[in-house]
Short mmCIF file of C-alpha atoms in Angstrom, two decimals:
data_model
loop_
_atom_site.label_atom_id
_atom_site.label_comp_id
_atom_site.label_asym_id
_atom_site.label_seq_id
_atom_site.Cartn_x
_atom_site.Cartn_y
_atom_site.Cartn_z
CA UNK A 953 27.33 -9.71 -4.12
CA UNK A 954 27.71 -10.19 -0.81
CA UNK A 955 27.53 -7.73 1.62
CA UNK A 956 31.50 -7.85 2.29
CA UNK A 957 31.77 -6.63 -1.51
CA UNK A 958 29.05 -3.85 -1.21
CA UNK A 959 31.22 -2.85 1.56
CA UNK A 960 34.17 -2.44 0.59
CA UNK A 961 32.67 -0.69 -2.87
CA UNK A 962 30.60 2.15 -0.57
CA UNK A 963 33.79 2.52 0.77
CA UNK A 964 35.66 3.33 -2.21
CA UNK A 965 33.15 5.69 -3.25
CA UNK A 966 32.90 7.46 -0.44
CA UNK A 967 36.68 7.83 -0.80
CA UNK A 968 36.59 9.06 -4.13
CA UNK A 969 34.20 11.36 -2.93
CA UNK A 970 36.30 13.00 -0.16
CA UNK A 971 39.75 13.11 -2.14
CA UNK A 972 38.15 14.38 -5.44
CA UNK A 973 35.03 16.42 -4.07
CA UNK A 974 32.86 14.59 -6.28
CA UNK A 975 29.03 14.49 -6.41
CA UNK A 976 27.42 11.61 -5.30
CA UNK A 977 25.68 10.72 -8.76
CA UNK A 978 29.05 11.08 -10.56
CA UNK A 979 30.84 8.77 -8.68
CA UNK A 980 28.24 5.91 -8.17
CA UNK A 981 28.01 5.61 -11.99
CA UNK A 982 31.87 5.51 -12.21
CA UNK A 983 31.84 2.98 -9.89
CA UNK A 984 29.30 1.00 -11.71
CA UNK A 985 30.98 1.63 -14.99
CA UNK A 986 34.26 0.24 -14.02
CA UNK A 987 32.47 -2.95 -11.92
CA UNK A 988 29.64 -3.82 -14.46
CA UNK A 989 29.88 -7.55 -13.15
CA UNK A 990 27.57 -5.52 -10.06
CA UNK A 991 23.92 -6.30 -10.47
CA UNK A 992 21.48 -3.78 -10.36
CA UNK A 993 20.53 -4.67 -6.73
CA UNK A 994 24.13 -4.68 -5.68
CA UNK A 995 24.31 -1.18 -7.41
CA UNK A 996 21.05 -0.24 -5.02
CA UNK A 997 22.46 -1.44 -1.96
CA UNK A 998 26.18 0.54 -2.51
CA UNK A 999 23.99 3.92 -3.22
CA UNK A 1000 21.78 3.41 -0.15
CA UNK A 1001 25.22 2.39 1.69
CA UNK A 1002 26.73 6.14 0.40
CA UNK A 1003 23.86 8.49 0.64
CA UNK A 1004 22.40 7.41 4.30
CA UNK A 1005 26.84 7.59 5.38
CA UNK A 1006 26.87 11.13 4.37
CA UNK A 1007 23.40 11.81 6.23
CA UNK A 1008 25.10 10.94 9.87
CA UNK A 1009 28.61 11.81 8.18
CA UNK A 1010 29.49 13.69 12.02
CA UNK A 1011 27.31 11.57 14.20
CA UNK A 1012 28.87 8.88 12.49
CA UNK A 1013 32.33 10.87 13.01
CA UNK A 1014 32.15 10.81 16.92
CA UNK A 1015 30.63 7.30 17.69
CA UNK A 1016 33.59 5.64 15.88
CA UNK A 1017 35.79 7.71 16.93
CA UNK A 1018 37.16 8.65 13.41
CA UNK A 1019 35.60 10.23 10.40
CA UNK A 1020 37.34 7.85 7.51
CA UNK A 1021 35.03 6.09 4.59
CA UNK A 1022 35.35 3.12 6.59
CA UNK A 1023 34.40 4.32 9.85
CA UNK A 1024 31.28 6.08 8.22
CA UNK A 1025 30.19 3.00 6.29
CA UNK A 1026 30.62 0.84 9.04
CA UNK A 1027 28.93 2.73 11.11
CA UNK A 1028 26.08 3.53 8.93
CA UNK A 1029 25.37 -0.57 9.30
CA UNK A 1030 25.44 -0.61 12.53
CA UNK A 1031 23.65 2.95 13.69
CA UNK A 1032 21.22 2.80 10.43
CA UNK A 1033 20.95 -0.58 8.98
CA UNK A 1034 20.45 -1.75 12.24
CA UNK A 1035 23.30 -4.64 12.12
CA UNK A 1036 24.70 -5.76 15.38
CA UNK A 1037 28.51 -6.06 15.86
CA UNK A 1038 28.13 -9.38 16.02
CA UNK A 1039 25.86 -10.12 13.09
CA UNK A 1040 28.14 -7.84 10.70
CA UNK A 1041 31.26 -9.69 11.68
CA UNK A 1042 29.42 -12.93 10.97
CA UNK A 1043 28.34 -12.08 7.69
CA UNK A 1044 31.82 -10.75 6.70
CA UNK A 1045 33.43 -14.28 7.64
CA UNK A 1046 34.89 -16.06 4.41
CA UNK A 1047 34.02 -12.96 2.51
CA UNK A 1048 37.49 -12.92 0.47
CA UNK A 1049 36.06 -9.23 -1.04
CA UNK A 1050 34.83 -7.87 2.47
CA UNK A 1051 37.55 -5.44 4.29
CA UNK A 1052 39.03 -5.52 7.20
CA UNK A 1053 37.05 -4.07 9.92
CA UNK A 1054 37.68 -4.00 13.26
CA UNK A 1055 37.00 -6.53 16.77
CA UNK A 1056 33.66 -7.30 18.11
CA UNK A 1057 34.36 -5.72 21.11
CA UNK A 1058 35.60 -2.79 19.43
CA UNK A 1059 32.52 -1.74 18.13
CA UNK A 1060 30.53 -2.70 21.07
CA UNK A 1061 32.46 0.09 22.69
CA UNK A 1062 31.74 2.16 20.28
CA UNK A 1063 27.81 1.98 20.09
CA UNK A 1064 28.29 2.65 23.64
CA UNK A 1065 29.98 6.42 23.38
CA UNK A 1066 26.98 8.62 24.32
CA UNK A 1067 25.94 11.15 20.97
CA UNK A 1068 24.68 13.84 23.93
CA UNK A 1069 28.12 14.13 24.73
CA UNK A 1070 28.71 15.70 21.42
CA UNK A 1071 28.50 19.18 20.27
CA UNK A 1072 25.68 20.46 19.18
CA UNK A 1073 26.31 20.42 15.58
CA UNK A 1074 27.46 16.80 15.63
CA UNK A 1075 24.62 15.74 17.09
CA UNK A 1076 22.70 17.53 14.90
CA UNK A 1077 25.01 16.04 12.10
CA UNK A 1078 25.15 19.55 10.02
CA UNK A 1079 28.17 21.59 9.66
CA UNK A 1080 29.16 23.50 12.35
CA UNK A 1081 28.52 27.36 10.91
CA UNK A 1082 25.25 26.77 10.70
CA UNK A 1083 23.96 25.91 13.75
CA UNK A 1084 23.07 29.62 14.03
CA UNK A 1085 21.06 29.59 10.93
CA UNK A 1086 18.92 26.56 12.25
CA UNK A 1087 18.76 28.09 15.79
CA UNK A 1088 16.76 31.35 14.23
CA UNK A 1089 14.91 28.83 11.77
CA UNK A 1090 13.54 26.62 14.64
CA UNK A 1091 14.47 27.72 18.34
CA UNK A 1092 15.08 25.04 20.61
CA UNK A 1093 13.58 22.12 19.05
CA UNK A 1094 16.83 23.42 15.93
CA UNK A 1095 18.73 19.75 16.78
CA UNK A 1096 16.02 17.60 16.32
CA UNK A 1097 14.61 19.51 12.66
CA UNK A 1098 18.25 18.54 11.85
CA UNK A 1099 18.11 15.17 12.56
CA UNK A 1100 14.95 14.42 10.74
CA UNK A 1101 16.87 15.94 7.71
CA UNK A 1102 19.10 12.48 8.17
CA UNK A 1103 16.52 10.15 7.24
CA UNK A 1104 15.74 8.78 4.32
CA UNK A 1105 12.87 10.41 2.46
CA UNK A 1106 9.92 8.32 0.92
CA UNK A 1107 8.56 8.58 -2.90
CA UNK A 1108 5.37 11.18 -3.07
CA UNK A 1109 3.41 11.53 -6.26
CA UNK A 1110 0.91 13.59 -6.93
CA UNK A 1111 -2.31 12.91 -9.10
CA UNK A 1112 -3.37 14.51 -11.89
CA UNK A 1113 -7.17 15.00 -11.47
CA UNK A 1114 -6.84 16.08 -15.00
CA UNK A 1115 -6.97 12.13 -16.12
CA UNK A 1116 -7.30 9.90 -12.87
CA UNK A 1117 -8.20 10.27 -8.89
CA UNK A 1118 -5.78 9.51 -5.79
CA UNK A 1119 -7.74 6.98 -5.29
CA UNK A 1120 -6.77 5.17 -8.85
CA UNK A 1121 -2.95 6.03 -7.87
CA UNK A 1122 -3.22 4.08 -5.12
CA UNK A 1123 -4.30 1.20 -6.28
CA UNK A 1124 -1.71 1.29 -9.14
CA UNK A 1125 0.77 1.31 -6.31
CA UNK A 1126 -1.21 -1.40 -3.69
CA UNK A 1127 1.30 -3.53 -3.84
CA UNK A 1128 3.97 -0.99 -2.85
CA UNK A 1129 2.13 -0.23 0.06
CA UNK A 1130 1.02 3.35 -1.15
CA UNK A 1131 -1.12 5.09 1.20
CA UNK A 1132 -2.13 8.87 1.37
CA UNK A 1133 -0.05 11.89 1.69
CA UNK A 1134 -1.50 13.00 5.67
CA UNK A 1135 -1.39 16.86 4.38
CA UNK A 1136 -1.71 17.03 0.61
CA UNK A 1137 -4.78 16.11 -0.42
CA UNK A 1138 -3.84 14.78 -4.10
CA UNK A 1139 -0.20 13.18 -2.94
CA UNK A 1140 0.61 9.46 -2.68
CA UNK A 1141 3.20 8.27 -0.26
CA UNK A 1142 5.26 5.03 -0.59
CA UNK A 1143 7.59 5.53 1.97
CA UNK A 1144 11.68 4.45 1.49
CA UNK A 1145 12.65 1.14 2.04
CA UNK A 1146 15.37 -0.19 4.91
CA UNK A 1147 19.04 -1.36 4.37
CA UNK A 1148 19.61 -2.80 0.87
CA UNK A 1149 16.18 -2.25 -0.31
CA UNK A 1150 15.34 0.06 -3.48
CA UNK A 1151 12.85 2.53 -3.98
CA UNK A 1152 10.51 1.72 -6.85
CA UNK A 1153 11.11 2.89 -10.48
CA UNK A 1154 7.29 4.86 -10.13
CA UNK A 1155 8.29 6.50 -13.68
CA UNK A 1156 8.62 3.21 -15.39
CA UNK A 1157 4.64 2.33 -14.26
CA UNK A 1158 2.52 2.32 -16.79
CA UNK A 1159 0.43 4.61 -14.92
CA UNK A 1160 3.17 7.28 -15.05
CA UNK A 1161 3.12 7.18 -19.24
CA UNK A 1162 -0.61 7.19 -19.01
CA UNK A 1163 -0.39 10.90 -17.50
CA UNK A 1164 -1.88 9.79 -13.89
CA UNK A 1165 0.51 11.02 -11.12
CA UNK A 1166 3.71 13.48 -11.19
CA UNK A 1167 6.34 12.63 -9.03
CA UNK A 1168 6.73 15.48 -6.37
CA UNK A 1169 7.46 15.67 -2.69
CA UNK A 1170 4.35 16.90 -0.85
CA UNK A 1171 5.84 19.90 0.52
CA UNK A 1172 6.26 20.71 -3.04
CA UNK A 1173 2.62 19.77 -3.66
CA UNK A 1174 1.84 21.92 -0.94
CA UNK A 1175 3.35 24.99 -1.95
CA UNK A 1176 1.39 24.94 -5.38
CA UNK A 1177 -1.62 24.74 -3.77
CA UNK A 1178 -0.73 27.24 -1.13
CA UNK A 1179 -0.66 29.44 -4.29
CA UNK A 1180 -4.37 29.28 -4.39
CA UNK A 1181 -4.87 29.25 -8.53
CA UNK A 1182 -8.63 28.90 -9.20
CA UNK A 1183 -10.04 28.16 -12.72
CA UNK A 1184 -10.28 31.03 -15.06
CA UNK A 1185 -7.12 33.06 -14.24
CA UNK A 1186 -3.88 34.36 -15.18
CA UNK A 1187 -1.03 33.25 -13.70
CA UNK A 1188 2.87 33.63 -14.46
CA UNK A 1189 5.15 30.62 -12.67
CA UNK A 1190 8.29 32.96 -13.34
CA UNK A 1191 10.84 30.17 -12.30
CA UNK A 1192 9.10 27.24 -13.55
CA UNK A 1193 12.22 24.98 -14.41
CA UNK A 1194 10.63 21.45 -15.65
CA UNK A 1195 7.11 22.83 -14.93
CA UNK A 1196 5.74 20.77 -11.78
CA UNK A 1197 4.51 23.08 -10.12
CA UNK A 1198 2.78 24.67 -13.65
CA UNK A 1199 1.39 21.08 -13.90
CA UNK A 1200 -0.15 21.40 -10.45
CA UNK A 1201 -2.19 24.64 -11.01
CA UNK A 1202 -3.22 23.38 -14.20
CA UNK A 1203 -5.36 20.56 -12.32
CA UNK A 1204 -6.01 23.06 -9.56
CA UNK A 1205 -7.43 25.17 -12.49
CA UNK A 1206 -9.19 22.31 -14.24
CA UNK A 1207 -7.70 23.25 -17.54
CA UNK A 1208 -9.25 26.75 -17.66
CA UNK A 1209 -7.35 30.09 -18.07
CA UNK A 1210 -3.98 30.62 -18.90
CA UNK A 1211 -0.63 29.67 -17.04
CA UNK A 1212 2.71 31.09 -18.38
CA UNK A 1213 5.65 29.41 -17.68
CA UNK A 1214 8.84 31.04 -17.40
CA UNK A 1215 12.56 31.15 -16.97
CA UNK A 1216 16.10 32.81 -16.70
CA UNK A 1217 17.71 29.54 -17.97
CA UNK A 1218 15.25 28.10 -20.95
CA UNK A 1219 16.81 24.99 -20.95
CA UNK A 1220 15.59 24.06 -17.76
CA UNK A 1221 12.01 24.43 -19.56
CA UNK A 1222 12.46 21.65 -21.72
CA UNK A 1223 10.95 18.93 -20.14
CA UNK A 1224 7.53 20.86 -19.35
CA UNK A 1225 6.95 19.68 -23.12
CA UNK A 1226 6.31 16.15 -22.89
CA UNK A 1227 5.32 16.48 -19.17
CA UNK A 1228 2.26 18.53 -20.51
CA UNK A 1229 1.74 16.39 -23.21
CA UNK A 1230 1.27 13.25 -20.77
CA UNK A 1231 -0.81 15.14 -18.23
CA UNK A 1232 -3.63 16.37 -20.38
CA UNK A 1233 -2.35 20.32 -19.77
CA UNK A 1234 -3.46 21.98 -22.26
CA UNK A 1235 -3.55 25.40 -21.05
CA UNK A 1236 0.57 26.24 -19.81
CA UNK A 1237 2.30 28.85 -22.24
CA UNK A 1238 5.57 28.44 -22.18
CA UNK A 1239 7.37 31.93 -22.18
CA UNK A 1240 11.40 30.98 -23.27
CA UNK A 1241 12.81 34.56 -23.33
CA UNK A 1242 12.24 37.93 -21.45
CA UNK A 1243 11.07 39.43 -24.09
CA UNK A 1244 7.71 36.59 -24.23
CA UNK A 1245 6.47 38.29 -20.97
CA UNK A 1246 6.57 41.65 -22.49
CA UNK A 1247 2.72 42.62 -21.93
CA UNK A 1248 2.28 40.63 -18.62
CA UNK A 1249 3.07 43.70 -16.42
CA UNK A 1250 0.73 44.00 -13.57
CA UNK A 1251 -1.68 41.68 -15.67
CA UNK A 1252 -1.43 38.54 -13.29
CA UNK A 1253 -3.72 37.47 -10.60
CA UNK A 1254 -1.13 35.42 -9.38
CA UNK A 1255 2.60 35.24 -9.86
CA UNK A 1256 5.14 32.29 -8.06
CA UNK A 1257 8.50 32.26 -7.76
CA UNK A 1258 10.05 29.55 -6.72
CA UNK A 1259 13.95 31.11 -6.16
CA UNK A 1260 16.84 29.67 -6.61
CA UNK A 1261 18.25 28.32 -3.51
CA UNK A 1262 20.48 26.29 -1.27
CA UNK A 1263 18.18 23.30 -0.88
CA UNK A 1264 19.32 23.02 2.58
CA UNK A 1265 15.16 21.37 2.70
CA UNK A 1266 16.62 18.66 0.25
CA UNK A 1267 18.83 17.27 1.97
CA UNK A 1268 17.32 14.14 2.82
CA UNK A 1269 17.56 13.53 -0.72
CA UNK A 1270 21.04 15.15 -1.80
CA UNK A 1271 23.04 14.83 1.74
CA UNK A 1272 26.79 15.58 -0.05
CA UNK A 1273 25.24 18.78 -0.69
CA UNK A 1274 25.30 19.49 2.86
CA UNK A 1275 29.04 19.12 3.08
CA UNK A 1276 29.55 21.44 0.17
CA UNK A 1277 27.61 24.34 1.27
CA UNK A 1278 29.25 27.78 2.16
CA UNK A 1279 29.02 31.37 2.55
CA UNK A 1280 29.07 32.20 -0.61
CA UNK A 1281 26.58 29.77 -1.67
CA UNK A 1282 24.60 31.63 0.62
CA UNK A 1283 25.07 35.07 -0.29
CA UNK A 1284 24.93 34.31 -4.25
CA UNK A 1285 21.40 33.24 -2.97
CA UNK A 1286 19.96 35.99 -1.48
CA UNK A 1287 21.46 37.94 -4.22
CA UNK A 1288 19.55 35.65 -6.71
CA UNK A 1289 16.57 35.68 -4.39
CA UNK A 1290 16.37 39.46 -4.40
CA UNK A 1291 16.72 39.77 -8.21
CA UNK A 1292 14.01 37.41 -9.03
CA UNK A 1293 11.55 39.33 -6.16
CA UNK A 1294 11.62 42.21 -7.62
CA UNK A 1295 11.82 42.00 -11.43
CA UNK A 1296 8.22 39.18 -10.61
CA UNK A 1297 6.70 41.65 -8.77
CA UNK A 1298 5.92 44.10 -11.87
CA UNK A 1299 3.56 41.31 -13.46
CA UNK A 1300 1.62 41.38 -9.82
CA UNK A 1301 -1.79 43.55 -10.86
CA UNK A 1302 -3.49 45.46 -8.48
CA UNK A 1303 -5.77 43.12 -5.85
CA UNK A 1304 -3.17 40.35 -7.15
CA UNK A 1305 -1.21 37.96 -5.58
CA UNK A 1306 2.68 37.07 -5.76
CA UNK A 1307 3.45 33.64 -4.15
CA UNK A 1308 7.96 32.95 -3.16
CA UNK A 1309 8.72 29.72 -2.21
CA UNK A 1310 12.30 28.27 -1.28
CA UNK A 1311 13.30 24.70 -0.20
CA UNK A 1312 15.86 26.47 2.09
CA UNK A 1313 15.15 26.07 6.07
CA UNK A 1314 17.46 29.56 6.25
CA UNK A 1315 16.42 32.68 7.20
CA UNK A 1316 18.86 34.21 5.81
CA UNK A 1317 16.75 33.12 2.37
CA UNK A 1318 13.64 33.13 3.86
CA UNK A 1319 11.87 35.49 6.20
CA UNK A 1320 15.06 37.69 5.78
CA UNK A 1321 14.12 38.54 2.56
CA UNK A 1322 10.58 38.90 3.00
CA UNK A 1323 11.38 41.58 5.34
CA UNK A 1324 13.89 43.12 2.74
CA UNK A 1325 11.35 43.08 -0.31
CA UNK A 1326 8.96 44.72 2.05
CA UNK A 1327 11.31 47.36 2.79
CA UNK A 1328 11.57 48.25 -0.98
CA UNK A 1329 8.17 47.61 -2.19
CA UNK A 1330 5.32 49.10 0.28
CA UNK A 1331 3.05 48.50 -2.60
CA UNK A 1332 3.04 45.11 -1.44
CA UNK A 1333 1.65 43.61 1.92
CA UNK A 1334 1.41 40.20 3.44
CA UNK A 1335 -1.48 37.69 3.29
CA UNK A 1336 -2.55 35.74 5.97
CA UNK A 1337 -1.82 32.26 5.77
CA UNK A 1338 -4.10 30.76 8.30
CA UNK A 1339 -7.31 30.32 6.48
CA UNK A 1340 -5.88 29.30 3.68
CA UNK A 1341 -3.71 26.60 5.26
CA UNK A 1342 -6.85 24.88 6.79
CA UNK A 1343 -8.59 25.41 3.75
CA UNK A 1344 -5.01 23.50 1.73
CA UNK A 1345 -4.52 21.06 4.17
CA UNK A 1346 -6.15 17.38 4.25
CA UNK A 1347 -5.61 16.92 7.45
CA UNK A 1348 -7.41 19.26 10.09
CA UNK A 1349 -5.83 19.11 12.94
CA UNK A 1350 -2.58 19.85 11.49
CA UNK A 1351 -0.84 23.13 13.34
CA UNK A 1352 -0.06 25.66 10.72
CA UNK A 1353 3.74 25.65 10.71
CA UNK A 1354 4.39 29.13 10.67
CA UNK A 1355 7.77 30.89 10.53
CA UNK A 1356 9.76 33.16 12.52
CA UNK A 1357 7.56 36.31 13.21
CA UNK A 1358 4.37 34.63 11.50
CA UNK A 1359 6.31 35.69 8.01
CA UNK A 1360 5.14 32.52 5.86
CA UNK A 1361 5.32 28.84 6.84
CA UNK A 1362 7.75 26.55 6.97
CA UNK A 1363 7.27 22.91 5.97
CA UNK A 1364 10.09 20.69 7.56
CA UNK A 1365 10.88 16.58 7.77
CA UNK A 1366 9.92 16.81 11.67
CA UNK A 1367 6.89 19.74 11.31
CA UNK A 1368 5.30 18.30 8.05
CA UNK A 1369 6.72 14.92 7.39
CA UNK A 1370 8.12 16.91 3.93
CA UNK A 1371 11.22 18.22 2.70
CA UNK A 1372 11.78 21.59 3.64
CA UNK A 1373 9.95 24.51 2.48
CA UNK A 1374 9.33 27.65 2.48
CA UNK A 1375 6.13 29.74 1.73
CA UNK A 1376 4.98 33.25 1.65
CA UNK A 1377 2.61 35.27 0.31
CA UNK A 1378 1.94 39.24 -0.87
CA UNK A 1379 -0.75 40.91 -2.33
CA UNK A 1380 -0.28 44.57 -4.56
CA UNK A 1381 -2.41 46.77 -2.54
CA UNK A 1382 -5.33 48.41 -4.93
#
């Protein structure tokens, strides 16, 4: 397919998402099934166009003075794929599958519009009603922080030190331009492509089958490292999901001790079985049901809560979620977070630690939940994270990314080059 066909396809998918409120993966999959002539390169380019358009939906609409799917797709090519109006018109000339586009003169006039004249939330490319929460989280930098969420994310890998080293993983992906992550000591980064370029399928590599690495954002790697798991300890991963952080613990603990992996939705635990085998993680015990946790009360050295949240910190990867979030979503997640904090706290031994992690940037889900937990549980106190951050972050010059009132750490694409993550630590008083 030429650019015109790809542009028309992206417009069709964006229309489907807009009119039928469908998730992006479903809309893209259905388009591919009904257009089987499209090759993998075409599907990848169309996916990139759709995701890029949604990342900057509001500012594209402002620049184009219209927010229809065609406006967004055309703006994406001009503003994110760096095509000039002249180059775009030339690429579409004579392409019978290309949509009609405005004149070069009109597009030049659009690009000349001053985005700084737009409302703050439009500059930030976030829903207007969330602007106050972002400002509470980041102060005067909130617009720049939100804008950093509009970039494509990199592909981050965590080298599995149970069977290899970061150097070996870097060598395995040298042809893809792999570099060490700046902060996570075992991380490997492959930067995102530009324009139609697709991200590599890392899980198709032989090194993945050998267990050399797991796909894990650098922020998630840092959150796992901040828990401070050490060899010989008893750990409870209370919201384990697919087990990414449990696997990171097993490597940090050198397969010495015990990790209990539990999730309220036991179906989410299913992938951990194969991941454990591949990684050589021998100390993870899967706890499928609440009854399987009996006897662990007040016994755990460390308990991790990777809490259910709105996922605002992952908007680079799921930009459509940015436009679906609601007040009810936040209220529901806050209730879930309080519930799991109370439930998991009972397993922490005296002197043991409780770690609270979200992939959200909103204070309502982060510092507000920490304050509420401390009011309900005076038997816990917060722990200082400055020294732990210094021992975890590979870059000694990296500033500590404190959250508001120093209640935990707040990672973000602009601050740390990672997805958005919040981390807070508590200790049960002796």
